[in-house]
PDB file of N, CA and C in Angstrom:
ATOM      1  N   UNK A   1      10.715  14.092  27.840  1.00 90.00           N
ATOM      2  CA  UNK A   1      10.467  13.709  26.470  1.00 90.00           C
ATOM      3  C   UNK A   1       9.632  12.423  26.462  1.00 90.00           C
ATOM      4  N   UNK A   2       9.009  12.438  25.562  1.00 92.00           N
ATOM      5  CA  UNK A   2       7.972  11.115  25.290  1.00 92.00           C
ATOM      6  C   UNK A   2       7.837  10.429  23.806  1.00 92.00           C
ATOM      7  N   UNK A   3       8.223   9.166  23.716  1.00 93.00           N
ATOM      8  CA  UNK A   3       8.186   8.564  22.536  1.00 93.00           C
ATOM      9  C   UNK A   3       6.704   7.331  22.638  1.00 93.00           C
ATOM     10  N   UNK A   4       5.823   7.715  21.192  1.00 93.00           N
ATOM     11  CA  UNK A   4       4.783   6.999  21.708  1.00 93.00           C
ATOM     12  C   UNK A   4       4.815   6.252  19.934  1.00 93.00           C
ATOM     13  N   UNK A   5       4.898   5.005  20.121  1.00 94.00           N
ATOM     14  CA  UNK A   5       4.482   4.507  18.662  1.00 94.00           C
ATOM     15  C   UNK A   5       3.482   3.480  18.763  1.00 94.00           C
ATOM     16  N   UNK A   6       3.146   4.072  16.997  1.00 95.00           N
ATOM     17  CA  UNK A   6       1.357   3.844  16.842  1.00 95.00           C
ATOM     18  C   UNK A   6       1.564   2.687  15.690  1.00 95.00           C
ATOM     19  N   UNK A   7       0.690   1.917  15.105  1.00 95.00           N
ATOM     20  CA  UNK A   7       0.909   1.327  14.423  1.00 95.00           C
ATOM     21  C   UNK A   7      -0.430   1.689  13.153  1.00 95.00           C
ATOM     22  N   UNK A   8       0.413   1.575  11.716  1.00 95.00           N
ATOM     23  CA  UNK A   8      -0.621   2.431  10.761  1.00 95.00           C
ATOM     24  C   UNK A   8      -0.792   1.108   9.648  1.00 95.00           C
ATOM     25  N   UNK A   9      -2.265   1.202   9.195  1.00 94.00           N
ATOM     26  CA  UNK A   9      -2.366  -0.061   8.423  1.00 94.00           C
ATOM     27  C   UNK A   9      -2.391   0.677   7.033  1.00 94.00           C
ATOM     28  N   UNK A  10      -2.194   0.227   5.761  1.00 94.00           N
ATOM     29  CA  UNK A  10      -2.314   0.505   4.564  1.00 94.00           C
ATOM     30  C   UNK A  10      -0.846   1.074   3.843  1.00 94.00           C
ATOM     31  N   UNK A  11       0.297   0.810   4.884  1.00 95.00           N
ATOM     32  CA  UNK A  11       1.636   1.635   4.328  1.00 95.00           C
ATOM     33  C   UNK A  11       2.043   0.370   3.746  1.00 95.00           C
ATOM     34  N   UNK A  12       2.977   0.934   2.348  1.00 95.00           N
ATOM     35  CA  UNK A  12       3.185  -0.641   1.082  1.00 95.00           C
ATOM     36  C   UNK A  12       5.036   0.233   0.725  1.00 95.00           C
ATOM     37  N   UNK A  13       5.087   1.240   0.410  1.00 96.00           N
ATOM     38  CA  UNK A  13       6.285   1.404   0.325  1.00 96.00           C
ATOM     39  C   UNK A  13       6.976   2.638   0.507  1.00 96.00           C
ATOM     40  N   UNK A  14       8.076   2.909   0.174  1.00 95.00           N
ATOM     41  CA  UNK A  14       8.730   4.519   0.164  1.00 95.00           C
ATOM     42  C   UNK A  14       8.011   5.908   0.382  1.00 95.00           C
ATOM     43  N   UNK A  15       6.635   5.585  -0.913  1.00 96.00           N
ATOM     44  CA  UNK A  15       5.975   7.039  -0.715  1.00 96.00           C
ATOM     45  C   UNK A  15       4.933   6.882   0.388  1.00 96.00           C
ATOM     46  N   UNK A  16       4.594   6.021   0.912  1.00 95.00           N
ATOM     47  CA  UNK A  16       3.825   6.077   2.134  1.00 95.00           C
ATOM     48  C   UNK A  16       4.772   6.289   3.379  1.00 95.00           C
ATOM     49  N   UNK A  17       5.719   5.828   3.491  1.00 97.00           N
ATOM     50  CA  UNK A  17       6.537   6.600   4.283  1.00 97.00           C
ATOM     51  C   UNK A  17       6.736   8.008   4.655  1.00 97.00           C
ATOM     52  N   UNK A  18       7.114   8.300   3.380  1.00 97.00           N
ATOM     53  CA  UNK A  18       7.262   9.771   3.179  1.00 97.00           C
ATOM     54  C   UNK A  18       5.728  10.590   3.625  1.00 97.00           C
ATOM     55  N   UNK A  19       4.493  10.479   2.970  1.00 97.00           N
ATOM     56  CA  UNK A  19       3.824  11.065   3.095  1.00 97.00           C
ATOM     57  C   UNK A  19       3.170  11.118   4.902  1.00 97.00           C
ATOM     58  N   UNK A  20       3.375   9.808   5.495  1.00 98.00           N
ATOM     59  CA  UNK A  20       3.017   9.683   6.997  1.00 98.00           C
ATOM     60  C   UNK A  20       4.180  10.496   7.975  1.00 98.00           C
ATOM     61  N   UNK A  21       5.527  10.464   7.258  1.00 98.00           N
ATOM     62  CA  UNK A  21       6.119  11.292   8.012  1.00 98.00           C
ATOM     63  C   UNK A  21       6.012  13.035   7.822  1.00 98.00           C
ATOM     64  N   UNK A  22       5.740  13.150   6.759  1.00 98.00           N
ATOM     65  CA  UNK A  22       5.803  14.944   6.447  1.00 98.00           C
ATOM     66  C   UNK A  22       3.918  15.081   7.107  1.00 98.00           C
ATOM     67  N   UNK A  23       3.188  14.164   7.152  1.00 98.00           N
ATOM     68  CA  UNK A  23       2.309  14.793   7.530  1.00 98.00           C
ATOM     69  C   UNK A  23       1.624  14.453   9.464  1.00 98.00           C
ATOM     70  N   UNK A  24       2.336  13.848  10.361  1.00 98.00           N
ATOM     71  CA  UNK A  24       2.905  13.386  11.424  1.00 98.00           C
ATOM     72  C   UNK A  24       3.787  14.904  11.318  1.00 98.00           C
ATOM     73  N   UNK A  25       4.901  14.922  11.112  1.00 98.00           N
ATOM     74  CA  UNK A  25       5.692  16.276  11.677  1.00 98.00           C
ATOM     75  C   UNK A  25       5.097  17.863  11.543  1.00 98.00           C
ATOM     76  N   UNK A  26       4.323  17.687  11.094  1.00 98.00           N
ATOM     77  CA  UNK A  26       3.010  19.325  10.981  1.00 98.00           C
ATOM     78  C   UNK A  26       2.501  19.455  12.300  1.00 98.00           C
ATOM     79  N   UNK A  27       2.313  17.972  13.210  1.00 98.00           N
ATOM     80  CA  UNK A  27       1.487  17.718  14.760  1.00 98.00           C
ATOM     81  C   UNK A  27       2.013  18.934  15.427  1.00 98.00           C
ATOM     82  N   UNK A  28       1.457  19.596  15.770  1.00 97.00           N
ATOM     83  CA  UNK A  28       2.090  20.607  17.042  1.00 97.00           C
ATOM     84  C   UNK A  28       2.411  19.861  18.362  1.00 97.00           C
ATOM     85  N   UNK A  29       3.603  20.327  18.661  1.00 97.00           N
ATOM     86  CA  UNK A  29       4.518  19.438  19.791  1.00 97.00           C
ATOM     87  C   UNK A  29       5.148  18.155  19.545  1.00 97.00           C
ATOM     88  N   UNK A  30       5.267  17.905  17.937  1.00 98.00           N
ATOM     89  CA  UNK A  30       6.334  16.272  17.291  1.00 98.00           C
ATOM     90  C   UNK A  30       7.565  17.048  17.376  1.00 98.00           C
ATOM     91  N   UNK A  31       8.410  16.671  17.812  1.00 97.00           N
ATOM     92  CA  UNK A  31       9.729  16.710  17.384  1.00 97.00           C
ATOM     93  C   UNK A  31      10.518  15.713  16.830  1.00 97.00           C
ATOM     94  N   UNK A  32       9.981  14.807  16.360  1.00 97.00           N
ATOM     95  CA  UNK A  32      10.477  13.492  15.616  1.00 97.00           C
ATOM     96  C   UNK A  32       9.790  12.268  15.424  1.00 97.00           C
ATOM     97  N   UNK A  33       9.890  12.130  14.265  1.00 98.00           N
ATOM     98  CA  UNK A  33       8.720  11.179  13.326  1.00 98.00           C
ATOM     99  C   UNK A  33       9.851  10.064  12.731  1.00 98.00           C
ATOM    100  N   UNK A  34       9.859   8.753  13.145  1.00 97.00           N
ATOM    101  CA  UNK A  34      10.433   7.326  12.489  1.00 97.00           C
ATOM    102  C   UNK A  34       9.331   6.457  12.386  1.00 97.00           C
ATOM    103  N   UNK A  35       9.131   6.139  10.955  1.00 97.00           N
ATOM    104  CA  UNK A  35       8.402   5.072  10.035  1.00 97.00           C
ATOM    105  C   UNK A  35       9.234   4.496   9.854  1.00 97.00           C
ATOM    106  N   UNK A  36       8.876   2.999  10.174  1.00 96.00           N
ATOM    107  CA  UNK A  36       9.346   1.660   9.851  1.00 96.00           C
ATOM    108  C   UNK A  36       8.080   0.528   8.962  1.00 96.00           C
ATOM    109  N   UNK A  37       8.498   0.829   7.915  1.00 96.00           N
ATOM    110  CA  UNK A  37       7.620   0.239   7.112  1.00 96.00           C
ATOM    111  C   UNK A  37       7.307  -0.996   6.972  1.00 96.00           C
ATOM    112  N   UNK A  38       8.491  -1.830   7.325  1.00 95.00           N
ATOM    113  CA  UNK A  38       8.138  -3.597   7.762  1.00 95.00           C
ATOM    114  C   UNK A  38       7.306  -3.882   8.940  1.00 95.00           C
ATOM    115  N   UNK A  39       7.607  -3.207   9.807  1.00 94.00           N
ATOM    116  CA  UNK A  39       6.604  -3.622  11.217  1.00 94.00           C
ATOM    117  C   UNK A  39       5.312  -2.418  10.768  1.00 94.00           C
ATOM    118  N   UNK A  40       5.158  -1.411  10.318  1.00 95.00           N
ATOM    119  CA  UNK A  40       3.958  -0.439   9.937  1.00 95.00           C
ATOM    120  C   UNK A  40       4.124  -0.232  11.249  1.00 95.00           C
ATOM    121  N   UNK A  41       4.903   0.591  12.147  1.00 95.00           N
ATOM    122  CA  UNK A  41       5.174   1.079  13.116  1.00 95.00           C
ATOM    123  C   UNK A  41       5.570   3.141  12.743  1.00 95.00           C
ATOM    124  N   UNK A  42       5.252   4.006  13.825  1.00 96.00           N
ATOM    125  CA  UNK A  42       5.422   5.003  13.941  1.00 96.00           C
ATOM    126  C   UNK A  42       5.589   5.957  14.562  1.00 96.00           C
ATOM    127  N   UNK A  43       7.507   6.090  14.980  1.00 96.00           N
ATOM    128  CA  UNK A  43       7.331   6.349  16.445  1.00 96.00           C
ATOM    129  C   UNK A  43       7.300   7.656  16.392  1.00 96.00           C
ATOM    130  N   UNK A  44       6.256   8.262  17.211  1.00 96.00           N
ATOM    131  CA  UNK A  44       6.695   9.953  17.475  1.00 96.00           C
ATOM    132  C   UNK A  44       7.105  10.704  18.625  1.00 96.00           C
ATOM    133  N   UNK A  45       8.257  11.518  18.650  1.00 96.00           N
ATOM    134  CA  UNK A  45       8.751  11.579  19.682  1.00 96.00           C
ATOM    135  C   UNK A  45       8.205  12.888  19.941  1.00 96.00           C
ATOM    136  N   UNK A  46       7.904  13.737  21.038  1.00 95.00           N
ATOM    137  CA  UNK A  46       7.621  14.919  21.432  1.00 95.00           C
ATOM    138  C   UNK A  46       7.964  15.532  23.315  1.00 95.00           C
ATOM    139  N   UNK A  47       7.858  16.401  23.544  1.00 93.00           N
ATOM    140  CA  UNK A  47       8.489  17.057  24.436  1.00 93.00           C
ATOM    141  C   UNK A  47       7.050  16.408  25.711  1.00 93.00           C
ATOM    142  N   UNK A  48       6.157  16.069  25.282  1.00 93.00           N
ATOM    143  CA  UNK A  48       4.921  16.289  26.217  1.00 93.00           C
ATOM    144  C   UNK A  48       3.701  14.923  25.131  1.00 93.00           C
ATOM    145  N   UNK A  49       3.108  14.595  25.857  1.00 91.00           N
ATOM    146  CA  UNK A  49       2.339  13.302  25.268  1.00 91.00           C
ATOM    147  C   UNK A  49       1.334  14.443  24.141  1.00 91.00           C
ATOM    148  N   UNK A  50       1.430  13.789  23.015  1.00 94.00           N
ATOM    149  CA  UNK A  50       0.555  14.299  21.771  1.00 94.00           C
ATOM    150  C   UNK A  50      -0.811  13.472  21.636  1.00 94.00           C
ATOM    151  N   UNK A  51      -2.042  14.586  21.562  1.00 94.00           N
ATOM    152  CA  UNK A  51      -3.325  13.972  21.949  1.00 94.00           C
ATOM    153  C   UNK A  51      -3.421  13.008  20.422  1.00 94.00           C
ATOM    154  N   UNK A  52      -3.535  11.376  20.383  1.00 93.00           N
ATOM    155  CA  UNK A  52      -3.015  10.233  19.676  1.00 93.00           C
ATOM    156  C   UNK A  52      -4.505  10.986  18.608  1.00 93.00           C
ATOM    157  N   UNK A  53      -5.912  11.156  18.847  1.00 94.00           N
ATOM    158  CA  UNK A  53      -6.727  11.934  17.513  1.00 94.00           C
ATOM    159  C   UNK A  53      -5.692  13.095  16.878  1.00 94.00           C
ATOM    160  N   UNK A  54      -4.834  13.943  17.074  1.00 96.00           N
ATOM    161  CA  UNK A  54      -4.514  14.722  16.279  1.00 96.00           C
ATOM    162  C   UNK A  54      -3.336  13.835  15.344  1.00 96.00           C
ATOM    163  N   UNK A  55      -2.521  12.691  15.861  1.00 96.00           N
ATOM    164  CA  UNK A  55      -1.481  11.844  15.233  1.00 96.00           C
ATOM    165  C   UNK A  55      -2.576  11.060  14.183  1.00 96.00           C
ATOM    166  N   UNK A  56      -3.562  10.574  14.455  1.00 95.00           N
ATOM    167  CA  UNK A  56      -4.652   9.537  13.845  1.00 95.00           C
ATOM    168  C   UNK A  56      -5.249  11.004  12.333  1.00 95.00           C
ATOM    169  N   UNK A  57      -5.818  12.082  12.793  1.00 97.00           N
ATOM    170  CA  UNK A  57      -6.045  12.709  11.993  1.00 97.00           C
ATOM    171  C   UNK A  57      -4.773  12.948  11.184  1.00 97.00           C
ATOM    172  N   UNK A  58      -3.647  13.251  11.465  1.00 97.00           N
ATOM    173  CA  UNK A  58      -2.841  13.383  10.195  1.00 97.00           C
ATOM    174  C   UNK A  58      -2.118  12.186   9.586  1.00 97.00           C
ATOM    175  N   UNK A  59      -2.049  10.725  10.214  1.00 97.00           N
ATOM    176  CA  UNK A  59      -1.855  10.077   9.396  1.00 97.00           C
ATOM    177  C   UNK A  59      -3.226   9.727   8.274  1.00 97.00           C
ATOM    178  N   UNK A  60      -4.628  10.010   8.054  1.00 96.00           N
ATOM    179  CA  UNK A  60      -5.553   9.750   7.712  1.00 96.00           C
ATOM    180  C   UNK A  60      -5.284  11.165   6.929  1.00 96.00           C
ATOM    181  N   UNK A  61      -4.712  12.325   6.918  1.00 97.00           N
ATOM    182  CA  UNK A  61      -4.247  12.839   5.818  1.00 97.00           C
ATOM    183  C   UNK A  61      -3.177  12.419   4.783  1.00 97.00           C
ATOM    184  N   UNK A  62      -2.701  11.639   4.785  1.00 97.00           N
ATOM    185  CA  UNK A  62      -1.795  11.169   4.333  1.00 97.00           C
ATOM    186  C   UNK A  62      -1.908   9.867   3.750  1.00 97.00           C
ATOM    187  N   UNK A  63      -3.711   9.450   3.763  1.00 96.00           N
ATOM    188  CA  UNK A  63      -3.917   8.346   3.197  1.00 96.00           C
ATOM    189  C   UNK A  63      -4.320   7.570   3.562  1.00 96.00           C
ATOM    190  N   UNK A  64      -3.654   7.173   5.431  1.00 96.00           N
ATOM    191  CA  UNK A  64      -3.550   5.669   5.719  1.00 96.00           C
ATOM    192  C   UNK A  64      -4.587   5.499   6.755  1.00 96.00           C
ATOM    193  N   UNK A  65      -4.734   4.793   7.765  1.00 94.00           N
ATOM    194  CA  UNK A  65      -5.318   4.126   9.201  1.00 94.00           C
ATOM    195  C   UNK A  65      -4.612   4.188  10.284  1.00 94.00           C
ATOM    196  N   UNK A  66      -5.023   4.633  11.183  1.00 92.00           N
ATOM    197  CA  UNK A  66      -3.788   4.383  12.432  1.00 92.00           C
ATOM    198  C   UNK A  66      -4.503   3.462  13.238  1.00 92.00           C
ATOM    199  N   UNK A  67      -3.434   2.361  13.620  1.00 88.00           N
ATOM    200  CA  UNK A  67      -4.630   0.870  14.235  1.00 88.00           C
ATOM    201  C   UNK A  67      -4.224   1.324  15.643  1.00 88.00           C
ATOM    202  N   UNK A  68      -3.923   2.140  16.223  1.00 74.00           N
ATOM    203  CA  UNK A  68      -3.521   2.037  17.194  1.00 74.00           C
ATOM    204  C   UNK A  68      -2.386   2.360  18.217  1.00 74.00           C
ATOM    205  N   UNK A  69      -2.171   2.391  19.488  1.00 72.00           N
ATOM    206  CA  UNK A  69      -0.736   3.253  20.383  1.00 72.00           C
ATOM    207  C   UNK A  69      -0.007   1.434  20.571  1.00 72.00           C
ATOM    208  N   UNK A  70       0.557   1.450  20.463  1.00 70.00           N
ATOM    209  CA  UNK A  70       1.715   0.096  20.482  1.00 70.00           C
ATOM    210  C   UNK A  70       2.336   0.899  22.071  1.00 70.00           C
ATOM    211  N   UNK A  71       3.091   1.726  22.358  1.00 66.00           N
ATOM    212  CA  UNK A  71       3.504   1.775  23.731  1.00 66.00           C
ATOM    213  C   UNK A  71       3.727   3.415  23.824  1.00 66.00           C
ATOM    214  N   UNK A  72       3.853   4.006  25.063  1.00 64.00           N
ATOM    215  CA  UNK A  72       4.013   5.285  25.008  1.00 64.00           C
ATOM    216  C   UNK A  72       5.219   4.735  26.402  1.00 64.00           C
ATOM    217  N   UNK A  73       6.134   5.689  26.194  1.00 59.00           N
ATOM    218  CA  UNK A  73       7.533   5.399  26.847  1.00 59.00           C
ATOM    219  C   UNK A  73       7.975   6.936  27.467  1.00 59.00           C
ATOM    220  N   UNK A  74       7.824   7.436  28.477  1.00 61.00           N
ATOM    221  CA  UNK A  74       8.527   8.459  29.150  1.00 61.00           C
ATOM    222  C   UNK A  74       9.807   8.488  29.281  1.00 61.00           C
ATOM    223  N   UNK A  75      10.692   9.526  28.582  1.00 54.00           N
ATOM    224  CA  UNK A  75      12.301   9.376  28.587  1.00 54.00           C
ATOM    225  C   UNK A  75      12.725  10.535  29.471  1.00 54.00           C
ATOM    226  N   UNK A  76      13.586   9.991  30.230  1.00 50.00           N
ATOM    227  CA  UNK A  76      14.361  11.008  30.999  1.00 50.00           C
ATOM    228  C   UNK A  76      15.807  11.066  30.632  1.00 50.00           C
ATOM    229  N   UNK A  77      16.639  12.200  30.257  1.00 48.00           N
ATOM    230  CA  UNK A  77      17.782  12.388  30.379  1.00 48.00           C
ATOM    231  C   UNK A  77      18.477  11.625  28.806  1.00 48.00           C
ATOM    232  N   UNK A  78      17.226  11.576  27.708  1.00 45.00           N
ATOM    233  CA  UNK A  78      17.221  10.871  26.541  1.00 45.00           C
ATOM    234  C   UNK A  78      17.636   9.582  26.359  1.00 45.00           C
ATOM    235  N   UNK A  79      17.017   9.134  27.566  1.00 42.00           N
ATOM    236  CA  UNK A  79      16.895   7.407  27.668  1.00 42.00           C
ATOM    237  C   UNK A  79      15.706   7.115  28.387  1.00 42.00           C
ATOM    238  N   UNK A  80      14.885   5.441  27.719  1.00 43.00           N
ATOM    239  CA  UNK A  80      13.326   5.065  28.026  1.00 43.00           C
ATOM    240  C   UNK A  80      13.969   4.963  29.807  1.00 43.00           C
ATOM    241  N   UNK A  81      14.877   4.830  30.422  1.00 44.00           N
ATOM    242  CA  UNK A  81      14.419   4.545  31.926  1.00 44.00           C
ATOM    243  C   UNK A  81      15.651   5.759  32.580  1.00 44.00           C
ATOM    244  N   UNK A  82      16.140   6.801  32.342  1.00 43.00           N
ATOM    245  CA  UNK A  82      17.109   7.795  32.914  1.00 43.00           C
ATOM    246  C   UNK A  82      18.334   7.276  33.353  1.00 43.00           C
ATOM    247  N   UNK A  83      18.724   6.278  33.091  1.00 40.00           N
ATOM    248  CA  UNK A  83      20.328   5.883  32.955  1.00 40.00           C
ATOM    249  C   UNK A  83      21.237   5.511  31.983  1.00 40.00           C
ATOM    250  N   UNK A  84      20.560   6.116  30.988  1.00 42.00           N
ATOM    251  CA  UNK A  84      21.606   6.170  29.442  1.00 42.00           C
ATOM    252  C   UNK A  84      21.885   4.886  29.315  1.00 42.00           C
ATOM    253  N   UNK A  85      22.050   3.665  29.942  1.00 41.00           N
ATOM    254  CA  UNK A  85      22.588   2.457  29.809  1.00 41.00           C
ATOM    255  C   UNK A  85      21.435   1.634  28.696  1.00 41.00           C
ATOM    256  N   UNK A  86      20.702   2.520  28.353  1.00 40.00           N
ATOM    257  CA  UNK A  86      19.160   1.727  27.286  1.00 40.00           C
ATOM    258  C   UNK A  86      20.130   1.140  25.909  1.00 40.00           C
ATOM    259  N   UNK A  87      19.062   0.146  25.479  1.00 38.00           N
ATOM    260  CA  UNK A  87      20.050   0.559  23.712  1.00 38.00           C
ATOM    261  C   UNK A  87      18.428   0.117  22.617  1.00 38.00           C
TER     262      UNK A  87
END
């Protein structure tokens, strides 16, 4: 599993949330979309690394900018380093 968050410029409240996440979870191969609207952070989690133009094209459906990959994190055993001891 792979969690990669991007950071999106132009998100202000609730419905930009909403709209970056319903249109982020359409990505073929997302299995989980968290917007955090104070940091304009967006993590997406998927089984296999998601090519970051198809994440950039659908947050840019949805309105906004994507500034960028903030970190991409390989999880094993549904923890960032395979000993569950993460938090």
């Amino acid at each position: 599993m792979t969690v990669t968050t991007y950071q999106v410029e132009g998100m202000t409240c609730g419905h930009c949330v909403n709209a970056v996440t319903q249109e982020v979870s359409k990505v073929a191969g997302v299995s989980g979309v968290e917007v955090d609207l104070g940091s304009g952070s967006v993590k997406v989690t998927s089984a296999a690394p998601v090519d970051a133009a198809l994440i950039g094209a659908a947050v840019e459906e949805a309105g906004y900018e994507l500034g960028g990959t903030v970190e991409l994190l390989p999880q094993a055993g549904g923890s960032c380093c395979g000993s569950g001891g993460c938090h």
